[in-house]
Tab-separated table of C-alpha atoms in Angstrom:
chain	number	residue	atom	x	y	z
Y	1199	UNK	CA	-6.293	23.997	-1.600
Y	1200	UNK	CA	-6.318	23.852	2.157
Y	1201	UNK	CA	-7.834	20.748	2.617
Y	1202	UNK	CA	-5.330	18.900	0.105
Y	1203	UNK	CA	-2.319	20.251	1.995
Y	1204	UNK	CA	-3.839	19.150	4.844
Y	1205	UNK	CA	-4.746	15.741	3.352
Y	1206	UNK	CA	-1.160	14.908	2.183
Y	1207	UNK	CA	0.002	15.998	5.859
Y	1208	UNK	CA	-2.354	13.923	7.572
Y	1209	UNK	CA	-1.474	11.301	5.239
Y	1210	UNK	CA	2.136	11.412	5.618
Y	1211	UNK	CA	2.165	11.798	9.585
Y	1212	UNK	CA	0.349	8.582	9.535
Y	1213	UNK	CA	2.741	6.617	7.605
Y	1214	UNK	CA	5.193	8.126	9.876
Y	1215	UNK	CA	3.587	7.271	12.837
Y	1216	UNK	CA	3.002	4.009	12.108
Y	1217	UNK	CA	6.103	3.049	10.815
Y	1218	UNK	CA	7.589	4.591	14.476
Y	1219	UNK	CA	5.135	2.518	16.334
Y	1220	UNK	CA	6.599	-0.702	14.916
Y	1221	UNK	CA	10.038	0.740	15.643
Y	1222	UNK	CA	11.775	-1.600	12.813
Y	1223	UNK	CA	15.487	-0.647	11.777
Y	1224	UNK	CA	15.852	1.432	8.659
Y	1225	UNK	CA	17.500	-0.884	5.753
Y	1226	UNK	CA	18.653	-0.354	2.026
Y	1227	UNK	CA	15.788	0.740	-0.250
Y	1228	UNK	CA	15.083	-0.466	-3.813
Y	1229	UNK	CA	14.766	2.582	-5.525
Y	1230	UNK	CA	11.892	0.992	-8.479
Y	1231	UNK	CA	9.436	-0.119	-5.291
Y	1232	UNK	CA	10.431	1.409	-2.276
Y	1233	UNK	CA	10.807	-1.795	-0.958
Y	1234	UNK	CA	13.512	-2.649	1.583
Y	1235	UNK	CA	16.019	-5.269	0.243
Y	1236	UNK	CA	15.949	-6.907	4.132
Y	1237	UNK	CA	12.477	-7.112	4.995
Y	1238	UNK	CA	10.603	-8.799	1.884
Y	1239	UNK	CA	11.385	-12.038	3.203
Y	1240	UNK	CA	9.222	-15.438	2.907
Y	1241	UNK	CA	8.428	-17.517	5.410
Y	1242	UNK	CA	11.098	-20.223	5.751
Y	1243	UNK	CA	10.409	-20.662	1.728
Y	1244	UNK	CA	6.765	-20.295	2.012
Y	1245	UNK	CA	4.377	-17.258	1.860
Y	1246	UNK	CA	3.482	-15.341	5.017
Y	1247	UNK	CA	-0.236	-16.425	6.062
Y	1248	UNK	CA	-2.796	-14.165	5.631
Y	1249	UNK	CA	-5.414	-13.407	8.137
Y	1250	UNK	CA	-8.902	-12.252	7.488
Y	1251	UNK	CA	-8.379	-8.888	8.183
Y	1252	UNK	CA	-5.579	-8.412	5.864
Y	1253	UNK	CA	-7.548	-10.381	3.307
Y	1254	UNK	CA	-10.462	-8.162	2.923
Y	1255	UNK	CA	-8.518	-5.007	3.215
Y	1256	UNK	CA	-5.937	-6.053	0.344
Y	1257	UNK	CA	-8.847	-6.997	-1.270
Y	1258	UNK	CA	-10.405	-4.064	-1.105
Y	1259	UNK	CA	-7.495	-2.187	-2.387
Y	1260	UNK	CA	-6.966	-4.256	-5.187
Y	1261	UNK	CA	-10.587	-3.603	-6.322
Y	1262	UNK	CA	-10.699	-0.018	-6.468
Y	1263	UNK	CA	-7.091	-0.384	-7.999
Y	1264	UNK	CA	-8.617	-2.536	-10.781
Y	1265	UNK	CA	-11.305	-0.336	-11.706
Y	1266	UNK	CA	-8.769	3.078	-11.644
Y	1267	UNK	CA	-6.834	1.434	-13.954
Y	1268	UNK	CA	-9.315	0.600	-16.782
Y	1269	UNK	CA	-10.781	4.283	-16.522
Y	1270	UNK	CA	-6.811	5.514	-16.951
Y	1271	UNK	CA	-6.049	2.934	-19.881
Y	1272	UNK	CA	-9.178	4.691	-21.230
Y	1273	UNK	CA	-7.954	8.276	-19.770
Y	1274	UNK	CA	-11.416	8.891	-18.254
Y	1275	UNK	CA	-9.871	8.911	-14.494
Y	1276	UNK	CA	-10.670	12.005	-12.827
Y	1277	UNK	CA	-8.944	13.835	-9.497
Y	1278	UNK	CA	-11.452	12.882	-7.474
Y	1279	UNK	CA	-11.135	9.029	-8.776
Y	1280	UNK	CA	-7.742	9.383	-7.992
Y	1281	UNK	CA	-8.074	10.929	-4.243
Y	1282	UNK	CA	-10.640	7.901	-4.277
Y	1283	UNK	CA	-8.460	5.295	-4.366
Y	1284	UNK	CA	-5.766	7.176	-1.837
Y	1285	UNK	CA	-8.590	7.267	0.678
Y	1286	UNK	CA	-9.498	3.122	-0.117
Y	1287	UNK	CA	-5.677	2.280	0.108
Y	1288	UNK	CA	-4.998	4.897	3.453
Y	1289	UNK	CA	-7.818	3.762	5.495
Y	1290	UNK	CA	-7.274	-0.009	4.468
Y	1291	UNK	CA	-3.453	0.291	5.115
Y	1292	UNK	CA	-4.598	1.800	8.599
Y	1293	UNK	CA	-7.248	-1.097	9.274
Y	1294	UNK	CA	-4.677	-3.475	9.091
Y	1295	UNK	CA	-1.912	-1.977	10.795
Y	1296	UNK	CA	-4.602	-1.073	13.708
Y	1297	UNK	CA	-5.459	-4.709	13.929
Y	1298	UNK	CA	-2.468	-6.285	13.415
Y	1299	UNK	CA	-1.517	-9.471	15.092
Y	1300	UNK	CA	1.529	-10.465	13.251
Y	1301	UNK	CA	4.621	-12.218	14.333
Y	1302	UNK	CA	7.994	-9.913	14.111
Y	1303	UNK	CA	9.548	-11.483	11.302
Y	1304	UNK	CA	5.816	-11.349	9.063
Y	1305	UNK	CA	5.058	-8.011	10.429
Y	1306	UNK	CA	8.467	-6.662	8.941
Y	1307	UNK	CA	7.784	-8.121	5.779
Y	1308	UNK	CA	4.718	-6.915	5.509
Y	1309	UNK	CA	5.471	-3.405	6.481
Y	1310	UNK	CA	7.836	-3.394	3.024
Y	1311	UNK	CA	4.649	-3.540	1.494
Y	1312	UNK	CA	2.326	-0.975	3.443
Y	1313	UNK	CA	5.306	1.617	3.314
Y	1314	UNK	CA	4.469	1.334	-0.540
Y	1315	UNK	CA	0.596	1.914	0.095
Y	1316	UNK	CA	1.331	4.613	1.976
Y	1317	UNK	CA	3.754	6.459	-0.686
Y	1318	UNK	CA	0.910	5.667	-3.343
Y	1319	UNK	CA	-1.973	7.028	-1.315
Y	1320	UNK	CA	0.232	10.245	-0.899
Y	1321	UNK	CA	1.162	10.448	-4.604
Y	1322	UNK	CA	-2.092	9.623	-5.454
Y	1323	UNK	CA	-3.948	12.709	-2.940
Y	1324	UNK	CA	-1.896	14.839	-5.499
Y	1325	UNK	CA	-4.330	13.834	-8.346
Y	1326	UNK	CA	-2.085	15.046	-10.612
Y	1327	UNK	CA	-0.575	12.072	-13.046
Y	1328	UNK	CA	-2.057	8.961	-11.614
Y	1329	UNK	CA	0.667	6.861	-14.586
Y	1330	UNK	CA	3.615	6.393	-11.672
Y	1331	UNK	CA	1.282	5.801	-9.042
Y	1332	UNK	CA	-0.513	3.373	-10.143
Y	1333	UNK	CA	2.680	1.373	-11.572
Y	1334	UNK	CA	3.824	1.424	-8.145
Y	1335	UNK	CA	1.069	0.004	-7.106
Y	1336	UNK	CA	0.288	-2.914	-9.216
Y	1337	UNK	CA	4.268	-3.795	-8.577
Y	1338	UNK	CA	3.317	-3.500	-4.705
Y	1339	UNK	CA	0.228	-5.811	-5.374
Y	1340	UNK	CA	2.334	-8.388	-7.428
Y	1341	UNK	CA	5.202	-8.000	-4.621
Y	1342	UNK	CA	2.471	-8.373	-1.752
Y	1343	UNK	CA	0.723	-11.796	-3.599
Y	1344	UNK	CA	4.249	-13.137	-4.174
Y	1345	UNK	CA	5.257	-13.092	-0.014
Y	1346	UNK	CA	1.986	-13.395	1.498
Y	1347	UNK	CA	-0.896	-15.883	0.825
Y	1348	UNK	CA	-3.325	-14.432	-1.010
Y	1349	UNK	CA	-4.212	-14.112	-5.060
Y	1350	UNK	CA	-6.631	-11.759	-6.490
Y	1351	UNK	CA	-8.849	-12.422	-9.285
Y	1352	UNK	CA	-8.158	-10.113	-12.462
């Protein structure tokens, strides 16, 4: 019990943390995604560029995401599954945020999106009904392939 509490902390000081480090000003929040209204932007009418780094991370994400969700559809998921895919999306989130290069404007936008990871990681460490979760996340997927260039396979 110790180590989750500790895991959810750690997980939510991060998010914190990182969102500090980028310093961006707080704006109105949808309540269904979590997104801010201001900051999902595209890029002049075209999607934000993607760079290899972001690519494999979001890819790896949306991998482990594909395979939670058929065990759930078939209820087989277990906690551990669950705190599985928390860790994939936490440490992929933090990979890409550690080597981030982005310009202001695409590094706002794209920090709409890992402010969702990071509430789905955290919900997720819970383990307890993985439903919401994972509805957030395939909405933050859809929302991430719709303002930045890159598709994933289903």
């Amino acid at each position: 019990m110790k180590t989750f509490f500790t895991a959810i902390a750690l997980t939510l000081l991060m998010s914190i943390a990182f969102a500090e480090q980028h310093d961006h000003k707080k704006s109105p929040v949808n309540e269904k995604t979590g997104h801010s209204k201001s900051s999902l932007v595209l890029n002049h009418g075209e999607k934000w560029p993607v760079d290899q780094v972001m690519r494999e991370n979001m890819s790896a994400i949306h991998q482990k995401f594909k395979l939670i969700s058929e065990l759930s559809k078939s209820n087989k998921i277990s906690n551990k599954e669950a705190r599985d895919l928390s860790t994939v999306i936490s440490e992929s989130a933090k990979n890409i945020v550690s080597k981030c290069k982005m310009e202001a404007k695409q590094d706002a936008a794209f920090h709409a999106i890992l402010s969702d990871l990071f509430a789905v990681a955290a919900e997720l460490q819970k383990g307890d009904k993985v439903e919401s979760p994972l509805e957030k996340l395939r909405l933050t997927l859809k929302s991430y392939t719709e303002y930045f260039d890159q598709s994933f396979s289903n």
